Amino acid sequence: MENFDVAVIGAGPAGVTAAIYTQRNNLSTVVFEHKLVGGAITTTTAVENAPGFDSIQGPDLGVKYDGQLDFLKVVKKFESVTSIKKSGAAFELATDNGAAYQAKAVILATGSEYRKLKIPGEEEFKGKGISFCATCDAPFFKNKDVIVIGGGNTALTSALLLSEHCKSVKLVHRRPEFRGEAVLVQQLREKKVEFVLNKAPVEIKGDKFVTSVVAEDMITKEKTEIPAQGVFINVGFEPLNSLAKQVGAQLTPEGFVGRNERMETSVPGFFAAGDITGGMANVKQIVTSEAEGCVAAASAYAYIKKASMKDINY
Ligand code: NAP
């Protein structure tokens, strides 16, 4: 069994930042990631609100995170943590390749997964015209008619990217106002993306591949069938909280991991940071995740050294 001071689970902005701080504080640190370093940002397009970068593609920012972990000699394990339990003062972790690890403190930064619409056709046509990631799949829809579902920043940035590839893009949203940023809405208008508002999708139809989305008007309840060869579902994310449940950490009613301002959960030595906490004041941005990662690292340091937060001088 390999031993570390700190195990960080998840290598998105929160986890990477936490690892940078713990490793630089001479705490031996392992980061577990089951996909790519960068986490959810590797599935986004242009990031224009990360200080230091006018504009950087999400996957490129992930590569920069990865390089920084290597520069600091943080141990990276591309394995999925499948179980965690507290054993005495330490935590024991097992991964999907059968390896076992021990750590004095754990920082959970597992983020979230794509929320599903849970409507007929969604599972059936997944990968057959339905995608949750425009960054990953946009080139497959060159010169096709596509629909993006959602009204947050993910849906808006997806529609923008798709407008570069596709014959037509319709943005279907269940309300008249968008949750996402006004600047993106303006860019979509300039790209002539059609807004289909006040309509909630109720079914995705197709034969071998997707052929249409049936959407219901939120007021009149009238149903409209909108033809499309591609459907991008971008309706938010659900917290990946199974490890928090295993270790007995308290969750919020929405399923996020409860934590105080020091990122301490209800389990001593088990900290949480990033989207898994529901965000800082409900804001889920790269910089807020990074901030939570930094604070979680400081708290892990204090916990391991049995120091007071006042003694930590960042
Ligand atoms: P989000 O902000 O939670 O938005 C989800 C959208 O999906 C909302 O517009 C919501 O409608 C809609 N929706 C939810 N359930 C639905 C359903 N069953 N049927 C139809 N529509 C449904 O999620 P997100 O856009 O994925 O963004 C998540 C976080 O990441 C946000 O904080 C966002 O700012 C951030 N983000 C930032 C960037 C960036 O800055 N570059 C890029 C991507 C994401 P309502 O509005 O009616 O609730």
Short mmCIF file of C-alpha atoms and ligand atoms in Angstrom, two decimals:
data_model
loop_
_atom_site.label_atom_id
_atom_site.label_comp_id
_atom_site.label_asym_id
_atom_site.label_seq_id
_atom_site.Cartn_x
_atom_site.Cartn_y
_atom_site.Cartn_z
CA MET A 1 0.00 0.00 0.00
CA GLU A 2 1.40 3.42 -0.97
CA ASN A 3 1.30 6.13 1.67
CA PHE A 4 0.85 9.86 1.17
CA ASP A 5 0.17 12.83 3.38
CA VAL A 6 -2.65 14.05 1.15
CA ALA A 7 -4.82 12.32 -1.44
CA VAL A 8 -6.60 14.68 -3.81
CA ILE A 9 -9.45 13.07 -5.72
CA GLY A 10 -10.15 14.83 -9.00
CA ALA A 11 -7.79 16.94 -11.12
CA GLY A 12 -10.01 19.83 -12.16
CA PRO A 13 -9.24 23.42 -11.13
CA ALA A 14 -10.00 22.71 -7.44
CA GLY A 15 -8.01 19.49 -7.19
CA VAL A 16 -5.02 20.76 -9.14
CA THR A 17 -4.83 23.94 -7.05
CA ALA A 18 -5.12 21.93 -3.81
CA ALA A 19 -2.28 19.65 -4.95
CA ILE A 20 -0.08 22.60 -5.91
CA TYR A 21 -0.46 24.04 -2.41
CA THR A 22 -0.04 20.81 -0.44
CA GLN A 23 2.96 19.66 -2.47
CA ARG A 24 4.63 23.08 -2.17
CA ASN A 25 4.11 22.78 1.60
CA ASN A 26 6.13 19.57 1.63
CA LEU A 27 3.14 17.33 2.08
CA SER A 28 3.54 14.28 -0.15
CA THR A 29 0.55 14.46 -2.48
CA VAL A 30 -1.16 12.07 -4.85
CA VAL A 31 -3.83 13.20 -7.31
CA PHE A 32 -6.35 10.72 -8.68
CA GLU A 33 -8.01 11.45 -12.00
CA HIS A 34 -10.14 9.03 -14.01
CA LYS A 35 -10.16 11.10 -17.20
CA LEU A 36 -7.95 14.07 -18.08
CA VAL A 37 -6.17 16.61 -15.91
CA GLY A 38 -8.32 19.72 -16.12
CA GLY A 39 -11.59 17.88 -15.43
CA ALA A 40 -14.67 19.57 -16.84
CA ILE A 41 -12.67 22.40 -18.41
CA THR A 42 -11.23 19.92 -20.90
CA THR A 43 -14.73 19.65 -22.36
CA THR A 44 -15.25 23.39 -22.74
CA THR A 45 -14.18 25.68 -25.54
CA ALA A 46 -12.69 29.17 -25.21
CA VAL A 47 -12.16 30.18 -21.58
CA GLU A 48 -12.02 33.96 -21.40
CA ASN A 49 -12.43 34.52 -17.68
CA ALA A 50 -9.35 32.81 -16.28
CA PRO A 51 -6.99 35.60 -15.18
CA GLY A 52 -3.70 35.52 -17.07
CA PHE A 53 -5.24 34.29 -20.33
CA ASP A 54 -7.07 36.59 -22.75
CA SER A 55 -8.56 33.46 -24.26
CA ILE A 56 -7.48 29.86 -23.93
CA GLN A 57 -9.15 26.65 -25.09
CA GLY A 58 -10.30 24.47 -22.17
CA PRO A 59 -8.21 21.42 -23.22
CA ASP A 60 -5.11 23.66 -23.49
CA LEU A 61 -5.67 24.94 -19.96
CA GLY A 62 -5.88 21.31 -18.82
CA VAL A 63 -2.49 20.65 -20.45
CA LYS A 64 -1.04 23.62 -18.53
CA TYR A 65 -2.41 22.22 -15.24
CA ASP A 66 -0.90 18.85 -16.08
CA GLY A 67 2.49 20.42 -16.77
CA GLN A 68 2.40 22.28 -13.47
CA LEU A 69 1.70 19.06 -11.53
CA ASP A 70 4.68 17.47 -13.27
CA PHE A 71 6.86 20.51 -12.57
CA LEU A 72 6.07 20.13 -8.85
CA LYS A 73 6.53 16.33 -9.00
CA VAL A 74 3.04 15.66 -7.71
CA VAL A 75 2.26 11.96 -8.07
CA LYS A 76 -0.57 11.48 -10.58
CA LYS A 77 -2.62 8.30 -10.71
CA PHE A 78 -4.95 7.92 -13.66
CA GLU A 79 -7.21 5.60 -11.69
CA SER A 80 -10.75 5.89 -10.40
CA VAL A 81 -11.10 5.82 -6.62
CA THR A 82 -13.80 3.26 -5.99
CA SER A 83 -13.80 3.07 -2.21
CA ILE A 84 -12.69 5.09 0.75
CA LYS A 85 -12.88 4.49 4.46
CA LYS A 86 -11.38 5.98 7.57
CA SER A 87 -9.13 3.54 9.35
CA GLY A 88 -7.84 4.95 12.63
CA ALA A 89 -6.44 8.39 11.89
CA ALA A 90 -5.81 7.66 8.20
CA PHE A 91 -7.95 7.12 5.14
CA GLU A 92 -7.71 3.98 3.02
CA LEU A 93 -8.50 4.29 -0.65
CA ALA A 94 -8.92 1.59 -3.28
CA THR A 95 -8.96 2.18 -7.03
CA ASP A 96 -10.42 0.47 -10.06
CA ASN A 97 -7.11 -1.17 -10.97
CA GLY A 98 -6.91 -2.95 -7.63
CA ALA A 99 -4.37 -0.63 -6.00
CA ALA A 100 -4.64 0.53 -2.38
CA TYR A 101 -3.44 3.78 -0.85
CA GLN A 102 -3.33 5.43 2.53
CA ALA A 103 -3.47 9.16 3.23
CA LYS A 104 -3.56 11.30 6.36
CA ALA A 105 -5.99 13.74 4.74
CA VAL A 106 -8.25 13.64 1.68
CA ILE A 107 -9.40 16.52 -0.49
CA LEU A 108 -12.46 15.58 -2.52
CA ALA A 109 -12.65 17.54 -5.77
CA THR A 110 -14.67 15.15 -7.91
CA GLY A 111 -16.90 17.84 -9.42
CA SER A 112 -19.99 16.77 -11.22
CA GLU A 113 -21.34 14.89 -14.24
CA TYR A 114 -23.70 15.93 -17.02
CA ARG A 115 -27.30 16.24 -15.88
CA LYS A 116 -29.73 14.18 -17.95
CA LEU A 117 -33.13 15.31 -19.20
CA LYS A 118 -34.64 11.90 -18.39
CA ILE A 119 -36.94 12.01 -21.39
CA PRO A 120 -37.75 9.29 -23.94
CA GLY A 121 -35.06 8.89 -26.60
CA GLU A 122 -32.22 10.38 -24.52
CA GLU A 123 -30.56 7.07 -23.65
CA GLU A 124 -31.53 5.40 -26.94
CA PHE A 125 -29.83 7.99 -29.15
CA LYS A 126 -26.81 8.72 -26.98
CA GLY A 127 -23.85 8.61 -29.36
CA LYS A 128 -26.32 8.39 -32.28
CA GLY A 129 -26.77 12.10 -32.65
CA ILE A 130 -27.04 12.99 -28.96
CA SER A 131 -23.98 14.46 -27.30
CA PHE A 132 -23.28 16.18 -23.99
CA CYS A 133 -20.02 17.78 -25.15
CA ALA A 134 -19.76 20.13 -28.11
CA THR A 135 -16.00 20.51 -27.66
CA CYS A 136 -15.62 16.76 -28.07
CA ASP A 137 -18.13 16.18 -30.87
CA ALA A 138 -18.72 19.41 -32.86
CA PRO A 139 -16.62 18.33 -35.89
CA PHE A 140 -18.90 15.27 -36.37
CA PHE A 141 -21.81 17.62 -37.07
CA LYS A 142 -20.25 19.61 -39.90
CA ASN A 143 -22.96 21.12 -42.17
CA LYS A 144 -25.73 19.50 -40.11
CA ASP A 145 -28.76 21.03 -38.40
CA VAL A 146 -28.35 20.80 -34.64
CA ILE A 147 -30.18 21.73 -31.47
CA VAL A 148 -28.57 22.76 -28.21
CA ILE A 149 -30.73 22.34 -25.10
CA GLY A 150 -30.13 24.58 -22.07
CA GLY A 151 -29.72 28.21 -21.14
CA GLY A 152 -26.56 28.31 -19.00
CA ASN A 153 -22.99 29.14 -19.99
CA THR A 154 -22.33 25.58 -21.13
CA ALA A 155 -25.23 25.62 -23.60
CA LEU A 156 -24.31 29.11 -24.82
CA THR A 157 -20.64 28.25 -25.40
CA SER A 158 -21.65 24.98 -27.09
CA ALA A 159 -24.00 26.82 -29.45
CA LEU A 160 -21.26 29.31 -30.28
CA LEU A 161 -18.79 26.58 -31.15
CA LEU A 162 -21.36 24.62 -33.15
CA SER A 163 -22.24 27.74 -35.15
CA GLU A 164 -18.69 27.50 -36.57
CA HIS A 165 -19.31 23.95 -37.86
CA CYS A 166 -23.00 23.41 -38.49
CA LYS A 167 -25.49 24.43 -41.14
CA SER A 168 -27.91 25.68 -38.48
CA VAL A 169 -28.01 25.86 -34.69
CA LYS A 170 -31.17 26.24 -32.63
CA LEU A 171 -30.91 26.93 -28.91
CA VAL A 172 -33.91 25.49 -27.08
CA HIS A 173 -34.42 26.90 -23.60
CA ARG A 174 -37.31 26.52 -21.19
CA ARG A 175 -37.42 30.19 -20.10
CA PRO A 176 -37.42 33.58 -21.85
CA GLU A 177 -34.17 34.67 -20.14
CA PHE A 178 -30.83 32.91 -20.23
CA ARG A 179 -28.97 31.92 -17.10
CA GLY A 180 -25.66 32.34 -18.94
CA GLU A 181 -23.69 35.51 -19.58
CA ALA A 182 -25.15 38.37 -21.65
CA VAL A 183 -21.93 38.70 -23.67
CA LEU A 184 -22.37 35.13 -24.95
CA VAL A 185 -26.03 35.76 -25.81
CA GLN A 186 -24.94 38.76 -27.88
CA GLN A 187 -22.29 36.70 -29.67
CA LEU A 188 -24.93 34.07 -30.49
CA ARG A 189 -27.21 36.73 -31.98
CA GLU A 190 -24.33 37.86 -34.19
CA LYS A 191 -23.79 34.24 -35.30
CA LYS A 192 -27.50 34.04 -36.18
CA VAL A 193 -28.18 31.16 -33.79
CA GLU A 194 -31.96 30.80 -33.52
CA PHE A 195 -33.42 31.03 -30.02
CA VAL A 196 -36.40 28.76 -29.31
CA LEU A 197 -37.57 30.02 -25.95
CA ASN A 198 -40.14 28.93 -23.37
CA LYS A 199 -39.95 25.40 -24.67
CA ALA A 200 -39.03 22.30 -22.70
CA PRO A 201 -37.91 19.16 -24.55
CA VAL A 202 -40.18 16.20 -23.85
CA GLU A 203 -38.92 13.59 -26.34
CA ILE A 204 -36.04 12.95 -28.71
CA LYS A 205 -37.05 11.04 -31.81
CA GLY A 206 -35.09 9.17 -34.45
CA ASP A 207 -34.64 5.96 -36.39
CA LYS A 208 -31.00 4.86 -36.55
CA PHE A 209 -29.94 8.39 -35.63
CA VAL A 210 -31.67 11.41 -34.13
CA THR A 211 -34.20 13.10 -36.40
CA SER A 212 -36.03 15.59 -34.14
CA VAL A 213 -36.74 16.99 -30.71
CA VAL A 214 -40.30 17.37 -29.46
CA ALA A 215 -40.60 20.46 -27.28
CA GLU A 216 -43.55 21.62 -25.23
CA ASP A 217 -44.45 25.27 -24.88
CA MET A 218 -44.22 26.19 -21.19
CA ILE A 219 -47.39 28.34 -21.36
CA THR A 220 -49.71 26.88 -24.02
CA LYS A 221 -48.45 23.27 -23.58
CA GLU A 222 -48.54 23.00 -27.37
CA LYS A 223 -45.98 20.50 -28.72
CA THR A 224 -43.66 21.30 -31.63
CA GLU A 225 -41.40 18.83 -33.43
CA ILE A 226 -38.09 20.46 -34.36
CA PRO A 227 -36.04 18.54 -36.95
CA ALA A 228 -32.34 18.03 -36.17
CA GLN A 229 -29.52 15.63 -36.97
CA GLY A 230 -27.71 16.41 -33.74
CA VAL A 231 -28.80 17.27 -30.19
CA PHE A 232 -26.46 18.68 -27.57
CA ILE A 233 -27.83 18.39 -24.04
CA ASN A 234 -26.27 21.00 -21.76
CA VAL A 235 -28.65 21.36 -18.82
CA GLY A 236 -26.18 21.49 -15.95
CA PHE A 237 -24.36 19.01 -13.79
CA GLU A 238 -25.04 16.61 -10.89
CA PRO A 239 -22.50 16.30 -8.04
CA LEU A 240 -20.32 13.17 -8.01
CA ASN A 241 -20.81 12.50 -4.31
CA SER A 242 -20.57 8.70 -3.91
CA LEU A 243 -17.18 8.81 -2.11
CA ALA A 244 -18.45 11.50 0.27
CA LYS A 245 -21.40 9.22 1.06
CA GLN A 246 -19.09 6.25 1.67
CA VAL A 247 -17.03 8.16 4.19
CA GLY A 248 -20.15 9.50 5.91
CA ALA A 249 -19.73 13.20 5.08
CA GLN A 250 -22.90 15.25 5.36
CA LEU A 251 -24.51 16.34 2.10
CA THR A 252 -26.71 19.33 1.34
CA PRO A 253 -30.32 18.67 0.26
CA GLU A 254 -29.15 19.09 -3.38
CA GLY A 255 -26.49 16.39 -2.91
CA PHE A 256 -23.45 18.66 -2.69
CA VAL A 257 -20.86 18.01 0.03
CA GLY A 258 -21.47 20.25 3.01
CA ARG A 259 -18.45 22.20 4.18
CA ASN A 260 -17.60 25.28 6.16
CA GLU A 261 -15.53 28.26 4.97
CA ARG A 262 -12.34 26.27 5.66
CA MET A 263 -13.59 23.49 3.34
CA GLU A 264 -13.86 21.12 6.31
CA THR A 265 -16.62 18.54 5.91
CA SER A 266 -18.35 16.78 8.79
CA VAL A 267 -15.57 14.12 8.75
CA PRO A 268 -12.26 15.26 10.29
CA GLY A 269 -9.42 15.12 7.75
CA PHE A 270 -11.83 14.95 4.80
CA PHE A 271 -12.06 18.23 2.87
CA ALA A 272 -14.07 19.21 -0.20
CA ALA A 273 -13.45 21.82 -2.90
CA GLY A 274 -14.85 22.92 -6.24
CA ASP A 275 -18.14 22.05 -7.92
CA ILE A 276 -18.70 19.12 -5.55
CA THR A 277 -19.47 21.69 -2.82
CA GLY A 278 -22.03 23.51 -4.99
CA GLY A 279 -19.64 26.39 -5.51
CA MET A 280 -18.67 29.46 -3.54
CA ALA A 281 -21.88 31.42 -2.91
CA ASN A 282 -23.32 29.21 -5.67
CA VAL A 283 -20.75 30.54 -8.19
CA LYS A 284 -19.10 27.66 -10.04
CA GLN A 285 -16.22 29.16 -11.93
CA ILE A 286 -12.60 28.19 -12.46
CA VAL A 287 -11.38 30.87 -10.07
CA THR A 288 -13.84 29.97 -7.31
CA SER A 289 -12.91 26.30 -7.61
CA GLU A 290 -9.24 27.22 -7.47
CA ALA A 291 -9.89 29.35 -4.38
CA GLU A 292 -11.67 26.48 -2.65
CA GLY A 293 -8.79 24.15 -3.56
CA CYS A 294 -6.30 26.55 -2.00
CA VAL A 295 -8.30 26.84 1.23
CA ALA A 296 -8.82 23.06 1.39
CA ALA A 297 -5.04 22.62 1.06
CA ALA A 298 -4.38 25.08 3.88
CA SER A 299 -6.89 23.25 6.07
CA ALA A 300 -5.37 19.86 5.22
CA TYR A 301 -1.96 21.25 6.16
CA ALA A 302 -3.31 22.58 9.48
CA TYR A 303 -5.03 19.25 10.16
CA ILE A 304 -1.91 17.16 9.49
CA LYS A 305 0.41 19.50 11.40
CA LYS A 306 -2.22 20.00 14.11
CA ALA A 307 -1.66 23.69 13.57
CA SER A 308 -4.09 26.57 13.76
CA MET A 309 -5.19 28.23 10.52
CA LYS A 310 -3.71 31.42 12.01
CA ASP A 311 -0.25 29.79 11.78
CA ILE A 312 -0.55 29.35 8.03
CA ASN A 313 0.91 32.29 6.27
CA TYR A 314 0.07 32.27 2.56
P1 NAP B 1 -26.37 25.82 -15.33
O1 NAP B 1 -25.77 27.17 -15.23
O2 NAP B 1 -26.89 25.14 -14.12
O3 NAP B 1 -27.54 25.91 -16.41
C1 NAP B 1 -28.32 24.79 -16.72
C2 NAP B 1 -29.35 25.23 -17.75
O4 NAP B 1 -30.10 24.10 -18.13
C3 NAP B 1 -30.31 26.27 -17.19
O5 NAP B 1 -30.54 27.27 -18.13
C4 NAP B 1 -31.56 25.45 -16.90
O6 NAP B 1 -32.75 26.17 -17.10
C5 NAP B 1 -31.48 24.35 -17.94
N1 NAP B 1 -32.12 23.13 -17.48
C6 NAP B 1 -31.87 22.43 -16.34
N2 NAP B 1 -32.64 21.32 -16.29
C7 NAP B 1 -33.38 21.33 -17.41
C8 NAP B 1 -34.37 20.46 -17.92
N3 NAP B 1 -34.74 19.35 -17.29
N4 NAP B 1 -34.96 20.79 -19.11
C9 NAP B 1 -34.58 21.89 -19.77
N5 NAP B 1 -33.64 22.76 -19.35
C10 NAP B 1 -33.06 22.48 -18.18
O7 NAP B 1 -25.35 24.75 -15.97
P2 NAP B 1 -24.14 24.98 -16.99
O8 NAP B 1 -24.53 25.86 -18.10
O9 NAP B 1 -23.65 23.63 -17.32
O10 NAP B 1 -23.05 25.72 -16.12
C11 NAP B 1 -22.60 25.15 -14.88
C12 NAP B 1 -21.63 26.13 -14.22
O11 NAP B 1 -20.42 26.18 -14.99
C13 NAP B 1 -22.18 27.55 -14.18
O12 NAP B 1 -21.81 28.16 -12.98
C14 NAP B 1 -21.52 28.21 -15.37
O13 NAP B 1 -21.39 29.62 -15.23
C15 NAP B 1 -20.18 27.53 -15.37
N6 NAP B 1 -19.59 27.57 -16.73
C16 NAP B 1 -18.75 28.59 -17.03
C17 NAP B 1 -18.19 28.69 -18.30
C18 NAP B 1 -17.25 29.82 -18.58
O14 NAP B 1 -17.26 30.79 -17.82
N7 NAP B 1 -16.44 29.78 -19.63
C19 NAP B 1 -18.48 27.75 -19.29
C20 NAP B 1 -19.37 26.72 -18.96
C21 NAP B 1 -19.93 26.65 -17.68
P3 NAP B 1 -33.19 27.35 -16.07
O15 NAP B 1 -32.28 28.49 -16.38
O16 NAP B 1 -34.61 27.57 -16.41
O17 NAP B 1 -32.99 26.77 -14.70
#
